[in-house]
Coordinates of C-alpha atoms in Angstrom, one line a residue:
M627 CA 0.0 0.0 0.0
I628 CA 2.9 2.4 0.7
Q629 CA 4.1 2.0 -2.9
G630 CA 0.7 3.1 -4.1
L631 CA 1.1 6.3 -2.1
L632 CA 4.6 6.9 -3.4
N633 CA 3.4 6.4 -7.0
F634 CA 0.5 8.8 -6.4
L635 CA 2.8 11.5 -5.0
D636 CA 5.2 11.2 -7.9
A637 CA 2.3 11.4 -10.4
S638 CA 0.7 14.4 -8.6
P639 CA 3.3 17.3 -8.6
V640 CA 0.4 19.9 -8.5
N641 CA -3.2 20.1 -7.6
F642 CA -4.5 19.7 -11.2
L643 CA -2.7 16.4 -11.7
A644 CA -3.7 15.2 -8.2
V645 CA -7.4 15.8 -9.1
R646 CA -6.9 14.0 -12.5
N647 CA -5.4 11.0 -10.8
I648 CA -8.1 10.8 -8.2
A649 CA -10.7 11.1 -11.0
T650 CA -9.1 8.3 -12.9
A651 CA -9.2 6.0 -9.8
L652 CA -12.9 6.9 -9.3
D653 CA -13.6 6.2 -13.0
E654 CA -12.0 2.8 -12.7
A655 CA -14.1 2.1 -9.6
G656 CA -17.3 2.7 -11.4
Y657 CA -18.0 6.3 -10.3
R658 CA -19.9 8.5 -12.8
R659 CA -18.7 12.1 -13.4
I660 CA -21.5 14.6 -13.3
D661 CA -21.7 18.0 -14.9
P662 CA -22.9 20.7 -12.4
Q663 CA -24.2 22.7 -15.4
Q664 CA -26.8 20.0 -16.1
P665 CA -29.8 18.8 -14.0
L666 CA -28.7 16.2 -11.5
G667 CA -31.7 13.9 -12.2
K668 CA -32.8 11.2 -9.8
V669 CA -30.1 10.0 -7.4
K670 CA -30.7 6.5 -6.0
A671 CA -29.2 4.2 -3.5
G672 CA -25.9 2.7 -4.7
D673 CA -25.1 5.5 -7.1
K674 CA -21.4 6.5 -7.2
L675 CA -20.9 10.1 -8.4
Y676 CA -18.2 12.7 -8.5
V677 CA -17.8 16.3 -9.7
T678 CA -14.8 18.6 -10.1
K679 CA -14.4 22.4 -9.8
N680 CA -11.7 24.4 -11.6
D681 CA -9.9 21.2 -12.4
S682 CA -8.3 21.5 -9.0
S683 CA -10.9 20.2 -6.5
I684 CA -13.0 17.0 -6.6
Y685 CA -15.9 15.7 -4.6
A686 CA -17.0 12.0 -4.6
F687 CA -20.4 10.7 -3.3
Q688 CA -21.3 7.1 -2.7
I689 CA -25.1 7.2 -2.1
G690 CA -26.4 5.0 0.7
K691 CA -29.7 3.1 1.0
K692 CA -31.0 5.6 3.5
P693 CA -31.8 9.1 2.3
L694 CA -29.5 11.9 3.4
S695 CA -32.3 13.3 5.6
E696 CA -32.5 10.0 7.6
A697 CA -28.9 9.0 7.9
G698 CA -26.9 12.1 7.2
F699 CA -23.5 11.4 5.6
R700 CA -20.0 10.7 6.6
M701 CA -17.4 13.0 5.0
I702 CA -13.6 13.0 4.8
C703 CA -12.1 16.2 3.5
A704 CA -8.5 17.1 2.6
H705 CA -6.7 19.5 0.3
C706 CA -4.6 18.9 -2.8
D707 CA -2.5 22.1 -2.9
S708 CA 0.9 22.5 -1.3
P709 CA 3.3 25.4 -0.8
T710 CA 5.4 26.0 -3.9
F711 CA 6.3 28.7 -6.5
R712 CA 4.1 29.8 -9.4
I713 CA 5.5 30.9 -12.7
K714 CA 4.6 34.5 -13.5
P715 CA 3.4 35.7 -16.9
H716 CA 6.2 37.0 -19.1
A717 CA 8.5 34.9 -16.9
E718 CA 11.7 34.6 -18.9
M719 CA 14.6 36.8 -17.7
L720 CA 17.7 36.8 -19.9
C721 CA 21.0 37.1 -18.1
E722 CA 24.7 37.3 -19.1
G723 CA 26.0 34.3 -21.0
G724 CA 22.5 33.6 -22.5
I725 CA 21.3 32.1 -19.2
V726 CA 17.5 32.3 -18.7
K727 CA 15.9 32.4 -15.3
L728 CA 12.2 32.5 -14.6
N729 CA 10.3 35.1 -12.7
I730 CA 8.2 33.4 -10.0
E731 CA 6.0 34.2 -7.0
K732 CA 5.4 32.3 -3.8
Y733 CA 2.4 30.1 -3.3
G734 CA 1.5 29.5 0.3
G735 CA 4.2 29.3 2.9
P736 CA 7.1 27.2 1.7
I737 CA 10.4 26.8 3.6
M738 CA 12.3 28.5 0.9
S739 CA 15.8 27.4 1.8
T740 CA 14.8 23.7 1.2
W741 CA 14.2 24.5 -2.5
F742 CA 17.9 25.3 -3.2
D743 CA 20.3 23.1 -5.2
R744 CA 17.9 20.3 -6.1
P745 CA 16.5 19.2 -9.4
L746 CA 13.1 20.8 -10.1
T747 CA 10.5 20.5 -12.8
L748 CA 7.3 22.2 -14.0
A749 CA 3.7 21.1 -13.8
G750 CA 0.3 22.5 -14.1
R751 CA -2.3 23.4 -16.8
V752 CA -2.1 25.1 -20.1
I753 CA -5.1 26.9 -21.5
V754 CA -5.5 26.8 -25.3
R755 CA -8.1 28.0 -27.7
G756 CA -11.4 26.2 -27.7
E757 CA -14.7 26.4 -29.5
D758 CA -15.2 30.1 -28.5
E759 CA -13.7 32.7 -26.2
F760 CA -15.9 31.5 -23.2
H761 CA -14.9 27.8 -23.6
P762 CA -11.1 27.5 -23.8
Q763 CA -9.6 24.0 -23.6
T764 CA -7.5 22.9 -20.6
L765 CA -4.4 20.7 -21.1
L766 CA -2.4 19.3 -18.2
M767 CA 1.4 19.3 -18.2
H768 CA 4.1 17.5 -16.2
V769 CA 7.7 17.7 -17.4
K770 CA 8.9 14.3 -16.2
R771 CA 12.6 15.2 -16.0
P772 CA 14.8 17.6 -14.1
L773 CA 14.4 20.9 -15.8
L774 CA 15.3 23.8 -13.4
Q775 CA 17.3 24.6 -10.4
I776 CA 17.5 27.4 -7.8
S777 CA 21.2 27.7 -7.0
N778 CA 22.6 28.9 -3.8
L779 CA 25.2 31.6 -3.5
A780 CA 28.6 30.1 -2.7
I781 CA 29.6 30.4 1.0
H782 CA 32.7 32.4 -0.1
F783 CA 30.3 35.3 -1.0
N784 CA 28.0 34.8 1.9
R785 CA 30.1 33.9 5.0
Q786 CA 27.0 34.2 7.3
V787 CA 24.9 31.7 5.4
N788 CA 25.0 29.2 8.2
D789 CA 24.0 31.8 10.7
G790 CA 20.6 32.2 9.0
V791 CA 19.9 34.4 6.0
R792 CA 16.8 36.3 5.2
L793 CA 15.7 35.2 1.7
S794 CA 14.0 37.4 -0.9
C795 CA 11.5 35.5 -3.0
Q796 CA 12.0 38.0 -5.9
K797 CA 15.8 37.9 -5.8
D798 CA 17.0 34.6 -4.3
M799 CA 14.4 32.1 -5.5
L800 CA 14.5 32.6 -9.3
P801 CA 15.2 29.2 -10.9
I802 CA 17.5 28.7 -13.8
L803 CA 15.8 27.3 -16.9
G804 CA 18.7 26.9 -19.3
A805 CA 20.8 28.7 -21.8
I806 CA 19.6 29.9 -25.2
S807 CA 21.4 28.1 -28.1
S808 CA 20.1 30.4 -30.9
Q809 CA 18.4 33.7 -31.5
L810 CA 15.2 31.8 -32.2
E811 CA 15.1 30.7 -28.6
M812 CA 15.4 34.2 -27.2
G813 CA 12.1 34.9 -25.3
N814 CA 10.7 31.6 -26.4
L815 CA 12.6 29.0 -24.3
L816 CA 9.7 28.4 -21.8
M817 CA 7.0 28.4 -24.5
N818 CA 9.0 26.0 -26.6
I819 CA 9.1 23.6 -23.6
I820 CA 5.4 24.0 -23.0
C821 CA 4.6 23.3 -26.6
E822 CA 6.9 20.3 -26.7
E823 CA 5.4 18.8 -23.6
V824 CA 1.7 19.4 -24.3
S825 CA 2.0 18.3 -27.9
K826 CA 3.0 14.8 -26.7
E827 CA -0.7 14.3 -26.2
T828 CA -2.4 17.2 -28.0
P829 CA -0.5 18.8 -30.9
I830 CA -0.5 22.6 -30.4
T831 CA 1.5 25.7 -31.5
Q832 CA 2.5 28.7 -29.5
N833 CA -0.4 30.7 -31.2
D834 CA -2.8 28.2 -29.6
I835 CA -1.7 29.0 -26.0
L836 CA -3.8 31.6 -24.2
D837 CA -2.4 31.3 -20.7
F838 CA -1.1 28.8 -18.1
D839 CA -1.0 27.9 -14.4
L840 CA 2.4 26.4 -13.9
Y841 CA 4.3 25.6 -10.7
L842 CA 7.7 24.4 -9.6
A843 CA 7.9 20.8 -8.2
D844 CA 10.6 18.6 -6.8
A845 CA 11.8 16.2 -9.5
T846 CA 13.2 13.6 -7.1
P847 CA 10.9 10.6 -6.7
A848 CA 9.3 9.8 -3.4
C849 CA 11.0 7.1 -1.4
T850 CA 11.2 5.1 1.8
F851 CA 14.2 5.4 4.2
G852 CA 15.4 4.4 7.6
A853 CA 17.0 1.2 9.0
H854 CA 13.8 -0.7 8.4
N855 CA 12.3 1.5 5.6
E856 CA 9.9 2.8 8.3
F857 CA 9.8 6.4 7.0
F858 CA 9.1 7.9 3.7
S859 CA 10.2 11.2 2.1
S860 CA 8.4 13.2 -0.5
G861 CA 7.2 16.7 -1.4
R862 CA 3.5 17.5 -0.9
L863 CA 2.8 15.0 2.0
D864 CA 0.8 18.0 3.3
D865 CA -1.8 17.2 2.2
L866 CA -1.7 14.6 -0.6
S867 CA -1.0 11.8 1.8
M868 CA -4.4 12.5 3.4
C869 CA -6.1 12.7 0.0
Y870 CA -4.8 9.3 -0.9
A871 CA -5.7 7.7 2.4
G872 CA -9.2 9.1 2.0
L873 CA -9.5 7.8 -1.5
M874 CA -8.3 4.3 -0.6
A875 CA -10.8 4.2 2.3
L876 CA -13.7 5.3 0.1
L877 CA -12.9 2.7 -2.6
A878 CA -12.6 0.0 0.1
S879 CA -15.7 0.8 2.2
T880 CA -18.5 -1.7 2.2
D881 CA -21.3 0.0 4.2
K882 CA -24.4 0.4 2.1
E883 CA -26.7 2.4 4.4
T884 CA -25.0 5.8 4.9
T885 CA -23.9 8.1 2.1
K886 CA -20.1 8.6 2.0
V887 CA -18.4 11.8 0.8
L888 CA -14.8 12.5 -0.1
A889 CA -14.1 16.2 -0.6
I890 CA -10.7 17.3 -1.9
F891 CA -10.4 21.1 -1.8
D892 CA -7.9 23.4 -3.3
N893 CA -6.2 26.6 -2.0
E894 CA -6.0 25.6 1.7
E895 CA -2.5 27.0 1.7
T896 CA -3.7 30.4 0.8
G897 CA -6.8 30.6 3.0
S898 CA -9.5 28.5 1.1
Q899 CA -11.5 31.6 0.0
T900 CA -11.9 30.6 -3.6
K901 CA -14.7 28.8 -5.6
Q902 CA -12.7 25.6 -5.3
G903 CA -11.7 26.1 -1.7
A904 CA -13.3 24.9 1.6
G905 CA -14.8 28.4 2.0
S906 CA -16.9 28.0 -1.1
P907 CA -20.6 27.1 -1.0
F908 CA -20.0 24.6 -3.9
L909 CA -20.0 21.4 -1.8
A910 CA -23.0 22.5 0.2
T911 CA -24.9 23.2 -3.0
M912 CA -24.0 19.8 -4.4
L913 CA -25.2 18.1 -1.2
K914 CA -28.4 20.1 -1.2
R915 CA -29.0 19.1 -4.8
I916 CA -28.5 15.4 -3.9
A917 CA -30.9 15.6 -1.0
I918 CA -33.6 17.2 -3.2
S919 CA -32.9 14.7 -6.0
Q920 CA -33.7 11.9 -3.6
G921 CA -37.3 13.3 -3.3
G922 CA -36.6 15.5 -0.4
T923 CA -36.7 19.3 0.1
E924 CA -34.2 21.9 1.3
E925 CA -35.3 20.9 4.8
S926 CA -34.0 17.4 4.0
F927 CA -30.5 18.9 3.5
Y928 CA -30.6 20.7 6.8
Q929 CA -31.6 17.5 8.5
A930 CA -28.7 15.6 6.8
V931 CA -26.2 18.2 8.0
E932 CA -27.3 17.8 11.6
R933 CA -26.9 14.0 11.3
A934 CA -23.5 14.2 9.5
F935 CA -20.0 13.8 10.7
M936 CA -16.8 15.3 9.1
V937 CA -13.2 14.2 9.4
S938 CA -11.0 17.1 8.3
A939 CA -7.8 15.4 7.4
D940 CA -4.7 17.6 7.3
N941 CA -1.3 16.5 8.6
A942 CA -0.1 17.3 12.1
H943 CA 3.4 18.2 13.4
A944 CA 5.5 15.2 14.6
W945 CA 7.8 15.6 17.5
H946 CA 11.2 16.6 16.2
P947 CA 14.1 15.0 18.2
N948 CA 16.3 18.1 17.7
Y949 CA 13.7 20.7 18.8
S950 CA 11.8 19.2 21.7
E951 CA 11.4 22.7 23.2
K952 CA 9.0 23.7 20.4
Y953 CA 6.4 21.2 21.5
D954 CA 3.8 20.9 24.2
P955 CA 5.3 18.8 27.0
T956 CA 2.3 16.4 27.2
N957 CA 0.7 16.4 23.8
H958 CA 3.4 15.9 21.1
P959 CA 2.6 13.1 18.6
V960 CA 5.5 10.9 17.3
L961 CA 6.1 9.3 14.0
G962 CA 4.5 5.8 13.9
G963 CA 2.2 6.6 16.8
G964 CA -1.0 6.6 14.8
P965 CA -3.5 9.3 13.6
V966 CA -3.4 12.6 15.5
I967 CA -6.5 14.5 16.8
K968 CA -5.7 18.3 16.8
F969 CA -7.0 20.7 19.4
N970 CA -6.8 24.5 19.8
A971 CA -8.4 26.6 22.5
A972 CA -8.7 29.5 20.0
Q973 CA -10.8 27.3 17.8
K974 CA -8.3 27.0 14.9
Y975 CA -9.4 23.4 14.7
A976 CA -12.9 21.9 14.6
S977 CA -12.2 19.2 17.2
D978 CA -14.0 19.3 20.6
A979 CA -14.4 16.7 23.3
I980 CA -17.4 15.1 21.6
S981 CA -15.9 14.9 18.1
A982 CA -12.5 13.7 19.5
A983 CA -14.3 11.0 21.4
V984 CA -16.1 9.8 18.3
F985 CA -12.9 9.6 16.2
S986 CA -10.8 8.0 19.0
E987 CA -13.5 5.3 19.3
V988 CA -13.4 4.8 15.5
C989 CA -9.6 4.3 15.8
K990 CA -10.1 1.9 18.7
K991 CA -12.6 -0.2 16.7
A992 CA -10.1 -0.3 13.8
G993 CA -7.3 -1.5 16.0
V994 CA -5.4 1.7 15.4
P995 CA -3.5 3.8 18.0
C996 CA -4.5 7.5 18.3
Q997 CA -2.6 10.5 19.5
R998 CA -3.4 14.1 20.5
F999 CA -1.7 17.4 19.4
V1000 CA -1.9 20.7 21.1
N1001 CA 0.5 23.6 20.4
H1002 CA 3.1 24.7 22.9
S1003 CA 1.3 27.5 24.6
D1004 CA 4.0 30.0 23.6
V1005 CA 4.1 28.9 20.0
A1006 CA 1.5 30.0 17.5
G1007 CA -0.1 27.3 15.4
G1008 CA -1.8 27.2 12.0
S1009 CA -5.3 26.5 10.9
T1010 CA -6.9 24.0 8.5
L1011 CA -10.1 23.0 6.6
G1012 CA -12.5 22.1 9.4
N1013 CA -13.7 25.4 10.7
I1014 CA -13.6 27.0 7.2
L1015 CA -15.8 24.3 5.8
A1016 CA -18.1 24.6 8.9
S1017 CA -18.7 28.3 8.0
S1018 CA -20.7 27.1 5.0
I1019 CA -21.9 23.7 6.3
P1020 CA -22.2 23.6 10.1
L1021 CA -21.0 20.1 10.5
R1022 CA -20.0 18.2 13.6
G1023 CA -16.5 17.1 13.0
V1024 CA -12.9 16.5 14.0
D1025 CA -9.5 17.9 12.8
M1026 CA -6.9 15.2 12.5
G1027 CA -3.9 14.1 10.4
N1028 CA -0.8 12.0 10.4
A1029 CA 2.3 13.3 12.1
I1030 CA 5.0 14.5 9.7
L1031 CA 8.3 16.3 10.0
A1032 CA 9.4 19.4 8.1
M1033 CA 5.9 20.5 7.2
H1034 CA 6.0 22.9 4.2
S1035 CA 9.6 21.9 3.3
C1036 CA 10.3 20.9 -0.3
R1037 CA 10.4 17.4 1.1
E1038 CA 8.6 16.2 4.1
T1039 CA 8.9 13.0 6.2
G1040 CA 6.2 10.6 7.3
S1041 CA 5.8 7.2 8.8
V1042 CA 4.8 4.1 6.8
A1043 CA 3.0 2.7 9.8
D1044 CA 1.0 5.9 10.2
H1045 CA -0.2 5.7 6.6
L1046 CA -1.4 2.2 7.1
Y1047 CA -3.1 3.1 10.4
C1048 CA -4.8 6.1 8.8
V1049 CA -6.3 4.1 6.0
K1050 CA -7.7 1.5 8.5
A1051 CA -9.2 4.2 10.6
F1052 CA -10.8 5.9 7.5
I1053 CA -12.3 2.5 6.4
Q1054 CA -13.8 2.0 9.8
F1055 CA -15.2 5.6 9.7
Y1056 CA -16.8 5.1 6.4
G1057 CA -18.1 1.6 7.4

């Protein structure tokens, strides 16, 4: 099972590709893609549906025998975006010697120093002309080779580098794309690469390209490590590891009574306030449409919400052996210790005593250990999906995740055992 996760991570360098890969798995499992522009029609027990938004979020529904109004639904939600760097328009910057670097901007909150001196690649979507100006075509792109690098300044020019250096995203983080070999490449190096890559599946020319959403990604494959291969290292564990665990649980679940939902949002790293983020009413609208299509009314949807339970799955901070002073003395989860329930007195997380009790009992029934995380009282924490989603759908729910090291690094570290534990707990949750 861990190899499946590693393969998914390697094939999903950006949100758009993660959503495509999840959709492909759902297609193969008999799920039917629905078009939100069209009437939903009659939804009946046993139906398996999914819908996407912006090519970067995806929502799957396995309809139970009992209507939503009677049984509610069980939902696992996660996010498919990760901190990285976005390629700006007019990105090429020609330097001495014909070297071309790319102009970028920060997406989310990456640990910038971890992106230096490693092979990087480009991935995202390319927008080309369609049938008319309101219906352009979207093509996905993933350069499957090392393509770029952000090079450090030599220590000889920066003697204080090991004392900590304040990095400028606009100056220090610009990646080298290559060196032009002819006048024809000047100003066209990036576009030539885009055309070459996209044309492998859909032949296009530069004149066909209207715009793009392209991001940097680590080109080094995900891998296991440790004396017993007990750990794994990859970019984007936050939060693709939770996306994959939720997907595996949904596909393995057997309960026929209760409707199951897997919601994979975008833009959590930038606040979730987009049409494809957890702050959007899109998911609530789809659930309401399903409730009505089962012969119910808007009242049926509100009843379903009150009977529902949400697991907001976003990774937690594992105890770091070199920095124990940063952690709460009695609530610091360890790698390999099982799924982590996250608490915060300032309500940054959705967990409360009741929802934590529910999820801990789910773990117990699954034969899985369970941990708690609370921030050190003098260290500010982050936030996640649970409360943001609850602002549009007031769900009872818990915030949890697997413990990882180096969150928001170019490469993060997780535990093989924790991944297996999490899938078992999610299967038990879905039933």
